[in-house]
């Protein structure tokens, strides 16, 4: 058994193990005393493993963890899966990332529920790999370990006063976690009443999710499973304009067509962008665009936005801007409280290089965009954890088709990796 430093977690682990024991199928494992648990666990383990099962530990219970468990249980029936999860509940970003107005995406949980009902599967929540669990513990008890703990940090902007205490500036992970009920962000308290403009930095789907939630009618949101406390705050929101800012041009957006189209269809909402730049980029790179179907579709959707001219609310796609500084209000300079965000200063860029490798180069010109709420949405990154080789440059665990490699490129026996930790934080559930 892994060495737990917390008695409660040790008992929780034993209960989860017993829940899958072929000898012991008690309805109410949670009522057992510690003494009883310890005494039966060893005989249970013997019986559980008597037909030489393949013991697999999976770290992380997002889509990558569940897909791994699903395929192993299907393809290799003697497998027993123990899935360890840092949070008390499973499903990772499907629960705490996917927007509440996308219930059709969240439905993938039903498939994961089926895996969870398999008697060869056990979920062990509230156990964090790297803290309560180490690779040596796992090696002693399992034939193989699959790391699928995702990408649990935000990419910073890397600007000078980013770490100053400034009110109403959030990472997308925090804001998304807040409206989705992730316990650690429940008390985020974004103030949506003192500004009519939000600035979202980043041109990816998460930036679209956040913007859509800010602009969608709360009557519609109330029919989703958005948290009640977030809905209350959104009901009082004064945000009418959302400006999404990216450092490169229209051909470099990382949206998917479905999400972009959805944004264009928000009722009562105008769309602004630099249509001249859009036209110019498309015509100058016509071959590149026509050979890339998803990009072509995105460009068509953007062009169609020119007719979205009516509405009390608006959203804007601003290109060629890199943030350099947060501007705070001077009027509360003597206050001990964190100061309020007032605007963001950007370098104005130009594009260089071929369309597939376009880089943004500063023109030396700067511009301030005013907004009283700022969401930083540059993407998520994985973190290195004890005992798992990590490629700092790529932000992933080095691997050969999922087999973990050490930093010299040699296979590490028994260790595997899947999901965002394997290939980087990009793509959707279906490609995980
Ligand atoms: C805001 C947002 C919205 C998205 N919306 C969509 C969408 O609409 N449609 C779509 O198809 N895709 C969407 N995606 C992408 C999708 O969520 C990912 O492709 C998918 O979740 C990646 O799966 P994963 O298992 O690698 O990581 P995760 O889902 O992040 O799962 C990792 C799990 O590991 C756990 N963990 C972390 N550290 C530890 C540790 N030390 N010990 C134990 N457990 C740990 C985490 O708590 C988590 O449960 C969205 C992503 C984000 C960020």
Tab-separated table of C-alpha atoms and ligand atoms in Angstrom:
chain	number	residue	atom	x	y	z
A	1	UNK	CA	0.000	0.000	0.000
A	2	UNK	CA	1.283	3.543	-0.768
A	3	UNK	CA	2.711	5.426	2.244
A	4	UNK	CA	0.034	7.978	3.132
A	5	UNK	CA	0.961	10.696	5.607
A	6	UNK	CA	-2.700	11.280	6.339
A	7	UNK	CA	-4.744	8.633	8.161
A	8	UNK	CA	-8.018	9.704	6.533
A	9	UNK	CA	-6.591	9.252	3.041
A	10	UNK	CA	-5.129	5.870	3.963
A	11	UNK	CA	-8.575	4.680	5.019
A	12	UNK	CA	-10.134	6.181	1.919
A	13	UNK	CA	-7.604	4.264	-0.192
A	14	UNK	CA	-8.388	1.002	1.602
A	15	UNK	CA	-12.120	1.506	1.155
A	16	UNK	CA	-11.696	2.151	-2.550
A	17	UNK	CA	-9.545	-0.983	-2.896
A	18	UNK	CA	-12.097	-3.062	-1.002
A	19	UNK	CA	-14.842	-1.699	-3.210
A	20	UNK	CA	-13.359	-3.701	-6.099
A	21	UNK	CA	-12.457	-6.816	-4.091
A	22	UNK	CA	-13.916	-10.080	-5.390
A	23	UNK	CA	-14.212	-11.497	-1.860
A	24	UNK	CA	-15.691	-8.518	-0.204
A	25	UNK	CA	-18.678	-6.802	-1.777
A	26	UNK	CA	-20.071	-4.950	1.232
A	27	UNK	CA	-22.707	-2.361	0.415
A	28	UNK	CA	-21.450	-0.001	3.016
A	29	UNK	CA	-17.683	-0.110	3.079
A	30	UNK	CA	-17.567	3.370	4.575
A	31	UNK	CA	-18.952	2.172	7.898
A	32	UNK	CA	-16.122	-0.293	8.516
A	33	UNK	CA	-13.671	0.354	11.304
A	34	UNK	CA	-10.030	0.894	10.524
A	35	UNK	CA	-9.096	-2.444	12.232
A	36	UNK	CA	-11.573	-4.351	10.074
A	37	UNK	CA	-10.398	-2.607	6.941
A	38	UNK	CA	-6.759	-3.441	7.551
A	39	UNK	CA	-7.426	-7.076	8.373
A	40	UNK	CA	-9.453	-7.840	5.262
A	41	UNK	CA	-7.419	-5.804	2.834
A	42	UNK	CA	-4.566	-8.300	2.602
A	43	UNK	CA	-6.781	-11.330	1.888
A	44	UNK	CA	-8.784	-9.275	-0.545
A	45	UNK	CA	-5.682	-8.270	-2.396
A	46	UNK	CA	-4.620	-11.918	-2.635
A	47	UNK	CA	-7.971	-12.958	-4.080
A	48	UNK	CA	-8.100	-9.912	-6.297
A	49	UNK	CA	-4.792	-10.723	-7.875
A	50	UNK	CA	-4.980	-14.551	-7.778
A	51	UNK	CA	-5.734	-14.923	-11.479
A	52	UNK	CA	-2.620	-12.927	-12.275
A	53	UNK	CA	-4.327	-9.653	-13.148
A	54	UNK	CA	-2.502	-6.764	-14.735
A	55	UNK	CA	-2.430	-4.007	-12.111
A	56	UNK	CA	-2.597	-0.537	-13.610
A	57	UNK	CA	-2.406	2.798	-11.785
A	58	UNK	CA	-3.737	5.836	-13.646
A	59	UNK	CA	-2.845	9.292	-12.329
A	60	UNK	CA	-5.542	11.836	-13.176
A	61	UNK	CA	-9.216	11.269	-13.968
A	62	UNK	CA	-9.755	13.541	-16.990
A	63	UNK	CA	-10.585	12.238	-20.480
A	64	UNK	CA	-7.037	10.912	-20.964
A	65	UNK	CA	-7.217	8.836	-17.772
A	66	UNK	CA	-10.685	7.495	-18.560
A	67	UNK	CA	-9.914	6.695	-22.206
A	68	UNK	CA	-6.799	4.803	-21.043
A	69	UNK	CA	-8.829	2.865	-18.474
A	70	UNK	CA	-11.599	2.165	-20.999
A	71	UNK	CA	-9.242	0.746	-23.630
A	72	UNK	CA	-7.227	-1.310	-21.161
A	73	UNK	CA	-10.332	-2.881	-19.604
A	74	UNK	CA	-11.746	-3.592	-23.059
A	75	UNK	CA	-8.606	-4.824	-24.797
A	76	UNK	CA	-7.035	-6.638	-21.862
A	77	UNK	CA	-9.741	-7.984	-19.515
A	78	UNK	CA	-7.403	-9.146	-16.702
A	79	UNK	CA	-6.593	-5.480	-16.052
A	80	UNK	CA	-7.439	-3.895	-12.700
A	81	UNK	CA	-7.393	-0.106	-12.791
A	82	UNK	CA	-6.870	2.133	-9.773
A	83	UNK	CA	-7.364	5.767	-10.774
A	84	UNK	CA	-5.843	8.377	-8.445
A	85	UNK	CA	-7.177	11.929	-8.588
A	86	UNK	CA	-6.084	15.083	-6.724
A	87	UNK	CA	-9.655	16.399	-6.531
A	88	UNK	CA	-12.469	14.672	-4.631
A	89	UNK	CA	-14.438	14.125	-7.868
A	90	UNK	CA	-13.497	12.758	-11.304
A	91	UNK	CA	-13.604	14.000	-14.958
A	92	UNK	CA	-10.977	16.806	-14.893
A	93	UNK	CA	-11.644	19.592	-17.387
A	94	UNK	CA	-14.853	17.963	-18.608
A	95	UNK	CA	-16.317	18.945	-15.237
A	96	UNK	CA	-14.312	22.111	-14.477
A	97	UNK	CA	-13.259	23.418	-17.912
A	98	UNK	CA	-15.920	22.751	-20.557
A	99	UNK	CA	-18.402	25.630	-20.520
A	100	UNK	CA	-21.772	25.018	-18.837
A	101	UNK	CA	-23.643	25.981	-22.025
A	102	UNK	CA	-21.995	23.042	-23.813
A	103	UNK	CA	-23.923	20.163	-22.204
A	104	UNK	CA	-23.497	18.032	-25.333
A	105	UNK	CA	-19.715	18.062	-24.690
A	106	UNK	CA	-20.132	17.275	-21.008
A	107	UNK	CA	-22.200	14.228	-22.007
A	108	UNK	CA	-18.954	12.315	-22.519
A	109	UNK	CA	-19.137	11.835	-18.726
A	110	UNK	CA	-21.791	9.147	-19.335
A	111	UNK	CA	-19.164	7.063	-21.115
A	112	UNK	CA	-16.775	7.602	-18.241
A	113	UNK	CA	-19.539	6.592	-15.794
A	114	UNK	CA	-19.746	3.255	-17.589
A	115	UNK	CA	-16.022	2.719	-17.014
A	116	UNK	CA	-16.462	3.682	-13.365
A	117	UNK	CA	-19.188	1.048	-12.924
A	118	UNK	CA	-16.819	-1.728	-14.057
A	119	UNK	CA	-15.937	-3.863	-10.998
A	120	UNK	CA	-12.315	-3.923	-12.161
A	121	UNK	CA	-12.093	-0.143	-11.766
A	122	UNK	CA	-11.539	1.889	-8.572
A	123	UNK	CA	-11.551	5.686	-8.149
A	124	UNK	CA	-9.349	7.050	-5.382
A	125	UNK	CA	-10.034	10.769	-5.019
A	126	UNK	CA	-8.309	13.387	-2.889
A	127	UNK	CA	-4.890	11.845	-3.493
A	128	UNK	CA	-2.319	14.058	-5.154
A	129	UNK	CA	0.540	12.434	-6.998
A	130	UNK	CA	3.829	14.078	-5.976
A	131	UNK	CA	2.497	14.850	-2.506
A	132	UNK	CA	0.771	11.815	-1.023
A	133	UNK	CA	1.880	9.405	-3.692
A	134	UNK	CA	5.313	8.800	-5.210
A	135	UNK	CA	6.461	6.716	-8.141
A	136	UNK	CA	8.230	4.236	-5.778
A	137	UNK	CA	4.913	3.524	-3.992
A	138	UNK	CA	3.262	2.841	-7.299
A	139	UNK	CA	6.035	0.687	-8.691
A	140	UNK	CA	5.797	-1.558	-5.621
A	141	UNK	CA	2.094	-2.244	-6.184
A	142	UNK	CA	1.404	-1.956	-9.893
A	143	UNK	CA	2.612	-3.481	-13.148
A	144	UNK	CA	2.330	-0.164	-14.959
A	145	UNK	CA	1.585	3.482	-14.233
A	146	UNK	CA	-0.048	5.892	-16.694
A	147	UNK	CA	0.418	9.579	-15.942
A	148	UNK	CA	-2.476	11.642	-17.264
A	149	UNK	CA	-2.527	14.552	-14.859
A	150	UNK	CA	-3.112	17.134	-17.600
A	151	UNK	CA	-1.910	20.722	-17.679
A	152	UNK	CA	-2.680	22.393	-14.400
A	153	UNK	CA	-1.113	25.823	-14.768
A	154	UNK	CA	-1.715	28.932	-16.862
A	155	UNK	CA	0.817	30.391	-19.274
A	156	UNK	CA	1.771	33.805	-17.917
A	157	UNK	CA	1.919	36.900	-20.139
A	158	UNK	CA	5.447	37.654	-18.933
A	159	UNK	CA	4.836	41.422	-18.625
A	160	UNK	CA	6.420	43.708	-16.068
A	161	UNK	CA	3.675	44.215	-13.474
A	162	UNK	CA	1.825	40.942	-14.040
A	163	UNK	CA	2.409	39.736	-10.479
A	164	UNK	CA	1.405	42.980	-8.751
A	165	UNK	CA	-1.792	42.723	-6.728
A	166	UNK	CA	-4.327	44.213	-9.152
A	167	UNK	CA	-8.095	43.786	-8.757
A	168	UNK	CA	-10.165	42.176	-11.504
A	169	UNK	CA	-7.315	40.571	-13.468
A	170	UNK	CA	-7.631	36.792	-13.661
A	171	UNK	CA	-6.202	33.825	-15.419
A	172	UNK	CA	-8.793	32.084	-17.595
A	173	UNK	CA	-8.346	28.913	-15.502
A	174	UNK	CA	-9.514	30.801	-12.400
A	175	UNK	CA	-12.448	32.492	-14.142
A	176	UNK	CA	-13.545	29.252	-15.820
A	177	UNK	CA	-13.090	27.355	-12.548
A	178	UNK	CA	-15.196	30.003	-10.805
A	179	UNK	CA	-18.234	29.674	-13.063
A	180	UNK	CA	-17.857	25.884	-13.192
A	181	UNK	CA	-17.661	25.406	-9.407
A	182	UNK	CA	-14.003	24.396	-8.943
A	183	UNK	CA	-13.747	24.659	-5.131
A	184	UNK	CA	-10.465	26.608	-5.070
A	185	UNK	CA	-11.979	29.454	-7.144
A	186	UNK	CA	-15.371	29.680	-5.514
A	187	UNK	CA	-14.425	32.944	-3.792
A	188	UNK	CA	-12.819	34.603	-6.803
A	189	UNK	CA	-15.307	37.493	-6.676
A	190	UNK	CA	-14.878	39.103	-10.092
A	191	UNK	CA	-16.463	42.557	-10.074
A	192	UNK	CA	-18.615	42.833	-13.190
A	193	UNK	CA	-20.438	45.960	-12.067
A	194	UNK	CA	-17.832	48.696	-12.277
A	195	UNK	CA	-16.951	48.442	-15.953
A	196	UNK	CA	-18.712	47.897	-19.254
A	197	UNK	CA	-15.641	46.495	-21.024
A	198	UNK	CA	-13.714	43.264	-20.541
A	199	UNK	CA	-10.372	42.566	-22.208
A	200	UNK	CA	-9.625	38.921	-22.931
A	201	UNK	CA	-6.010	38.284	-23.932
A	202	UNK	CA	-5.677	35.304	-26.272
A	203	UNK	CA	-7.262	34.013	-29.467
A	204	UNK	CA	-8.140	30.417	-28.541
A	205	UNK	CA	-11.349	28.566	-27.717
A	206	UNK	CA	-11.027	29.196	-23.979
A	207	UNK	CA	-10.969	32.959	-24.690
A	208	UNK	CA	-14.183	32.459	-26.703
A	209	UNK	CA	-15.784	30.452	-23.877
A	210	UNK	CA	-15.081	33.179	-21.337
A	211	UNK	CA	-16.309	35.929	-23.701
A	212	UNK	CA	-19.486	34.016	-24.541
A	213	UNK	CA	-20.299	33.491	-20.868
A	214	UNK	CA	-19.820	37.239	-20.254
A	215	UNK	CA	-22.129	38.193	-23.134
A	216	UNK	CA	-24.812	35.506	-22.988
A	217	UNK	CA	-28.201	36.367	-21.580
A	218	UNK	CA	-28.427	35.104	-17.990
A	219	UNK	CA	-31.911	33.742	-18.665
A	220	UNK	CA	-30.273	31.322	-21.108
A	221	UNK	CA	-27.411	30.562	-18.730
A	222	UNK	CA	-29.872	29.787	-15.938
A	223	UNK	CA	-30.960	26.724	-17.922
A	224	UNK	CA	-27.414	25.318	-17.840
A	225	UNK	CA	-25.561	23.809	-14.895
A	226	UNK	CA	-23.550	27.013	-14.271
A	227	UNK	CA	-23.030	27.563	-10.548
A	228	UNK	CA	-25.758	29.547	-8.833
A	229	UNK	CA	-23.281	32.017	-7.259
A	230	UNK	CA	-21.721	32.802	-10.697
A	231	UNK	CA	-25.152	33.272	-12.204
A	232	UNK	CA	-26.013	35.780	-9.463
A	233	UNK	CA	-22.875	37.814	-10.272
A	234	UNK	CA	-23.522	37.608	-14.032
A	235	UNK	CA	-27.119	38.809	-13.518
A	236	UNK	CA	-25.745	42.077	-12.110
A	237	UNK	CA	-23.035	42.376	-14.789
A	238	UNK	CA	-22.563	45.706	-16.573
A	239	UNK	CA	-20.205	44.205	-19.167
A	240	UNK	CA	-21.433	45.139	-22.636
A	241	UNK	CA	-18.247	44.901	-24.692
A	242	UNK	CA	-15.650	42.171	-24.811
A	243	UNK	CA	-12.378	42.776	-26.652
A	244	UNK	CA	-10.311	39.714	-27.523
A	245	UNK	CA	-6.731	40.687	-28.222
A	246	UNK	CA	-4.096	38.559	-29.969
A	247	UNK	CA	-0.493	39.207	-30.909
A	248	UNK	CA	-0.716	37.900	-34.472
A	249	UNK	CA	-3.195	38.159	-37.352
A	250	UNK	CA	-6.478	36.618	-38.506
A	251	UNK	CA	-4.818	33.577	-40.098
A	252	UNK	CA	-3.243	32.619	-36.768
A	253	UNK	CA	-6.398	32.398	-34.653
A	254	UNK	CA	-6.741	29.111	-32.734
A	255	UNK	CA	-10.532	28.930	-32.670
A	256	UNK	CA	-12.628	26.063	-33.925
A	257	UNK	CA	-15.443	26.823	-36.372
A	258	UNK	CA	-18.234	25.707	-34.045
A	259	UNK	CA	-17.177	28.030	-31.225
A	260	UNK	CA	-16.559	30.987	-33.563
A	261	UNK	CA	-19.950	30.545	-35.212
A	262	UNK	CA	-21.585	30.370	-31.796
A	263	UNK	CA	-19.962	33.680	-30.881
A	264	UNK	CA	-21.275	35.293	-34.089
A	265	UNK	CA	-24.774	34.141	-33.167
A	266	UNK	CA	-25.030	35.643	-29.693
A	267	UNK	CA	-28.264	37.626	-29.879
A	268	UNK	CA	-28.197	41.410	-29.568
A	269	UNK	CA	-24.414	41.506	-30.063
A	270	UNK	CA	-22.396	43.351	-32.713
A	271	UNK	CA	-19.069	42.159	-34.059
A	272	UNK	CA	-16.064	44.393	-34.762
A	273	UNK	CA	-12.729	43.628	-36.296
A	274	UNK	CA	-10.272	45.116	-38.761
A	275	UNK	CA	-12.035	43.874	-41.907
A	276	UNK	CA	-9.406	45.534	-44.154
A	277	UNK	CA	-6.632	43.537	-42.495
A	278	UNK	CA	-8.760	40.389	-42.719
A	279	UNK	CA	-9.345	40.871	-46.468
A	280	UNK	CA	-5.696	41.710	-47.080
A	281	UNK	CA	-4.394	38.638	-45.230
A	282	UNK	CA	-6.832	36.319	-47.010
A	283	UNK	CA	-6.061	37.651	-50.487
A	284	UNK	CA	-2.278	37.810	-49.951
A	285	UNK	CA	-2.268	34.202	-48.748
A	286	UNK	CA	-5.096	32.837	-50.862
A	287	UNK	CA	-3.356	29.555	-51.715
A	288	UNK	CA	-2.470	28.861	-48.089
A	289	UNK	CA	-6.060	29.560	-47.029
A	290	UNK	CA	-7.733	27.539	-49.774
A	291	UNK	CA	-5.500	24.526	-49.064
A	292	UNK	CA	-6.450	24.562	-45.377
A	293	UNK	CA	-10.153	23.746	-45.035
A	294	UNK	CA	-10.654	24.500	-41.326
A	295	UNK	CA	-8.863	27.844	-41.758
A	296	UNK	CA	-10.901	28.662	-44.860
A	297	UNK	CA	-14.088	28.034	-42.894
A	298	UNK	CA	-12.892	30.236	-40.028
A	299	UNK	CA	-12.132	33.053	-42.472
A	300	UNK	CA	-15.603	32.728	-44.016
A	301	UNK	CA	-17.191	32.977	-40.577
A	302	UNK	CA	-15.111	36.055	-39.732
A	303	UNK	CA	-16.018	37.712	-43.044
A	304	UNK	CA	-19.693	36.978	-42.467
A	305	UNK	CA	-19.437	38.939	-39.199
A	306	UNK	CA	-19.454	42.196	-41.184
A	307	UNK	CA	-23.262	42.015	-41.150
A	308	UNK	CA	-23.430	41.824	-37.327
A	309	UNK	CA	-23.994	45.535	-36.880
A	310	UNK	CA	-26.986	45.642	-34.579
A	311	UNK	CA	-27.085	45.055	-30.840
A	312	UNK	CA	-26.608	46.672	-27.454
A	313	UNK	CA	-23.588	44.493	-26.727
A	314	UNK	CA	-20.453	43.934	-28.794
A	315	UNK	CA	-17.408	41.793	-29.163
A	316	UNK	CA	-14.212	42.755	-30.935
A	317	UNK	CA	-11.348	40.725	-32.347
A	318	UNK	CA	-8.227	42.846	-32.166
A	319	UNK	CA	-5.108	41.617	-33.947
A	320	UNK	CA	-1.413	42.508	-33.842
A	321	UNK	CA	-1.253	43.577	-30.192
A	322	UNK	CA	1.101	42.189	-27.475
A	323	UNK	CA	0.444	43.224	-23.874
A	324	UNK	CA	3.282	45.055	-22.116
A	325	UNK	CA	1.764	46.501	-18.939
A	326	UNK	CA	-1.358	46.643	-16.793
A	327	UNK	CA	-2.490	50.204	-16.138
A	328	UNK	CA	-4.114	50.776	-12.745
A	329	UNK	CA	-6.128	53.716	-11.527
A	330	UNK	CA	-4.092	56.408	-9.781
A	331	UNK	CA	-6.938	57.720	-7.642
A	332	UNK	CA	-6.582	54.973	-5.028
A	333	UNK	CA	-2.778	55.081	-4.897
A	334	UNK	CA	-2.779	55.540	-1.085
A	335	UNK	CA	-5.070	52.642	-0.410
A	336	UNK	CA	-3.653	49.420	0.985
A	337	UNK	CA	-6.081	47.420	-1.132
A	338	UNK	CA	-4.937	46.064	-4.501
A	339	UNK	CA	-5.554	48.712	-7.130
A	340	UNK	CA	-8.160	48.353	-9.848
A	341	UNK	CA	-7.276	47.528	-13.422
A	342	UNK	CA	-8.095	50.389	-15.732
A	343	UNK	CA	-6.472	49.528	-19.070
A	344	UNK	CA	-3.854	47.352	-20.718
A	345	UNK	CA	-0.922	48.752	-22.667
A	346	UNK	CA	-0.035	46.890	-25.874
A	347	UNK	CA	2.787	46.964	-28.403
A	348	UNK	CA	1.394	47.241	-31.903
A	349	UNK	CA	2.909	44.476	-34.062
A	350	UNK	CA	3.439	43.714	-37.710
A	351	UNK	CA	3.660	40.218	-39.167
A	352	UNK	CA	6.742	38.690	-40.728
A	353	UNK	CA	7.459	35.333	-42.356
A	354	UNK	CA	5.335	32.846	-44.321
A	355	UNK	CA	1.712	32.357	-43.145
A	356	UNK	CA	2.362	28.987	-41.477
A	357	UNK	CA	5.272	30.455	-39.483
A	358	UNK	CA	4.139	34.043	-39.052
A	359	UNK	CA	5.847	35.924	-36.238
A	360	UNK	CA	4.687	39.128	-34.603
A	361	UNK	CA	7.307	41.887	-34.551
A	362	UNK	CA	6.836	45.096	-32.579
A	363	UNK	CA	6.507	48.285	-34.633
A	364	UNK	CA	7.572	50.404	-31.647
A	365	UNK	CA	4.110	51.965	-31.482
A	366	UNK	CA	2.079	51.393	-28.303
A	367	UNK	CA	-1.632	51.581	-27.592
A	368	UNK	CA	-3.779	51.509	-24.456
A	369	UNK	CA	-7.083	49.666	-24.436
A	370	UNK	CA	-9.417	50.528	-21.577
A	371	UNK	CA	-11.244	47.804	-19.694
A	372	UNK	CA	-12.089	47.140	-16.048
A	373	UNK	CA	-11.893	43.343	-16.224
A	374	UNK	CA	-8.970	41.434	-17.744
A	375	UNK	CA	-8.851	37.699	-18.419
A	376	UNK	CA	-5.490	36.222	-19.422
A	377	UNK	CA	-6.069	33.283	-21.728
A	378	UNK	CA	-2.791	32.250	-23.338
A	379	UNK	CA	-3.252	28.542	-22.631
A	380	UNK	CA	-2.453	25.907	-20.044
A	381	UNK	CA	0.863	24.213	-19.255
A	382	UNK	CA	1.801	20.980	-17.482
A	383	UNK	CA	4.032	20.934	-14.431
A	384	UNK	CA	6.951	18.601	-13.673
A	385	UNK	CA	6.212	16.217	-10.806
A	386	UNK	CA	8.539	14.110	-8.687
A	387	UNK	CA	9.784	10.942	-10.398
A	388	UNK	CA	8.375	11.796	-13.853
A	389	UNK	CA	10.877	12.933	-16.530
A	390	UNK	CA	9.846	16.331	-17.919
A	391	UNK	CA	10.790	18.310	-21.010
A	392	UNK	CA	10.731	21.915	-19.757
A	393	UNK	CA	10.886	23.348	-23.269
A	394	UNK	CA	7.886	21.456	-24.608
A	395	UNK	CA	6.079	21.347	-21.254
A	396	UNK	CA	5.361	17.626	-21.684
A	397	UNK	CA	6.650	14.263	-20.455
A	398	UNK	CA	9.092	12.944	-23.101
A	399	UNK	CA	7.624	9.845	-24.674
A	400	UNK	CA	7.625	7.490	-27.606
A	401	UNK	CA	3.968	6.861	-28.504
A	402	UNK	CA	3.071	7.105	-24.838
A	403	UNK	CA	6.001	5.181	-23.344
A	404	UNK	CA	7.827	7.497	-20.957
A	405	UNK	CA	11.437	8.246	-21.957
A	406	UNK	CA	14.161	9.558	-19.690
A	407	UNK	CA	15.988	12.732	-20.672
A	408	UNK	CA	18.534	10.658	-22.656
A	409	UNK	CA	15.751	9.144	-24.737
A	410	UNK	CA	15.744	5.713	-23.051
A	411	UNK	CA	12.466	3.994	-22.243
A	412	UNK	CA	11.525	4.009	-18.539
A	413	UNK	CA	10.030	0.551	-17.914
A	414	UNK	CA	6.472	0.482	-16.623
A	415	UNK	CA	5.757	4.223	-17.000
A	416	UNK	CA	3.366	5.668	-19.595
A	417	UNK	CA	1.789	9.040	-20.328
A	418	UNK	CA	-1.418	10.168	-22.042
A	419	UNK	CA	-3.505	13.250	-22.827
A	420	UNK	CA	-2.376	16.848	-22.532
A	421	UNK	CA	0.616	15.797	-20.430
A	422	UNK	CA	1.790	13.682	-23.355
A	423	UNK	CA	1.239	16.027	-26.272
A	424	UNK	CA	0.738	19.510	-24.822
A	425	UNK	CA	-2.381	21.455	-23.892
A	426	UNK	CA	-4.083	21.755	-27.242
A	427	UNK	CA	-6.954	20.096	-29.014
A	428	UNK	CA	-10.322	18.864	-27.842
A	429	UNK	CA	-11.581	15.844	-25.907
A	430	UNK	CA	-11.947	13.740	-29.045
A	431	UNK	CA	-8.260	14.244	-29.891
A	432	UNK	CA	-7.016	13.709	-26.320
B	1	LIG	C1	-11.634	25.967	-20.350
B	1	LIG	C2	-11.602	24.764	-21.265
B	1	LIG	C3	-12.728	24.458	-22.020
B	1	LIG	C4	-12.717	23.351	-22.876
B	1	LIG	N1	-13.822	23.089	-23.618
B	1	LIG	C5	-13.825	22.025	-24.462
B	1	LIG	C6	-14.982	21.730	-25.243
B	1	LIG	O1	-15.987	22.458	-25.229
B	1	LIG	N2	-14.931	20.624	-26.055
B	1	LIG	C7	-13.827	19.810	-26.100
B	1	LIG	O2	-13.842	18.801	-26.813
B	1	LIG	N3	-12.713	20.066	-25.367
B	1	LIG	C8	-12.686	21.157	-24.546
B	1	LIG	N4	-11.573	21.442	-23.814
B	1	LIG	C9	-10.386	20.570	-23.944
B	1	LIG	C10	-10.506	19.325	-23.036
B	1	LIG	O3	-10.940	19.725	-21.764
B	1	LIG	C11	-9.136	18.629	-22.974
B	1	LIG	O4	-8.836	18.180	-24.286
B	1	LIG	C12	-9.108	17.422	-22.036
B	1	LIG	O5	-9.737	17.706	-20.804
B	1	LIG	C13	-7.654	16.996	-21.737
B	1	LIG	O6	-7.722	15.831	-20.960
B	1	LIG	P1	-6.609	15.366	-19.897
B	1	LIG	O7	-7.147	14.141	-19.262
B	1	LIG	O8	-5.287	15.308	-20.562
B	1	LIG	O9	-6.506	16.552	-18.820
B	1	LIG	P2	-7.554	17.016	-17.695
B	1	LIG	O10	-8.936	17.022	-18.197
B	1	LIG	O11	-7.009	18.309	-17.181
B	1	LIG	O12	-7.427	15.915	-16.545
B	1	LIG	C14	-6.319	15.843	-15.684
B	1	LIG	C15	-6.776	15.350	-14.322
B	1	LIG	O13	-5.616	15.110	-13.501
B	1	LIG	C16	-5.842	15.636	-12.197
B	1	LIG	N5	-4.546	15.933	-11.577
B	1	LIG	C17	-3.750	17.012	-11.795
B	1	LIG	N6	-2.638	16.922	-11.052
B	1	LIG	C18	-2.721	15.761	-10.340
B	1	LIG	C19	-1.870	15.112	-9.395
B	1	LIG	N7	-0.701	15.642	-9.035
B	1	LIG	N8	-2.286	13.931	-8.848
B	1	LIG	C20	-3.487	13.376	-9.203
B	1	LIG	N9	-4.332	13.959	-10.101
B	1	LIG	C21	-3.945	15.135	-10.678
B	1	LIG	C22	-6.682	16.870	-12.455
B	1	LIG	O14	-7.384	17.276	-11.281
B	1	LIG	C23	-7.617	16.376	-13.562
B	1	LIG	O15	-8.755	15.747	-13.029
B	1	LIG	C24	-11.551	22.547	-22.965
B	1	LIG	C25	-10.421	22.862	-22.211
B	1	LIG	C26	-10.441	23.958	-21.366
B	1	LIG	C27	-9.199	24.301	-20.573
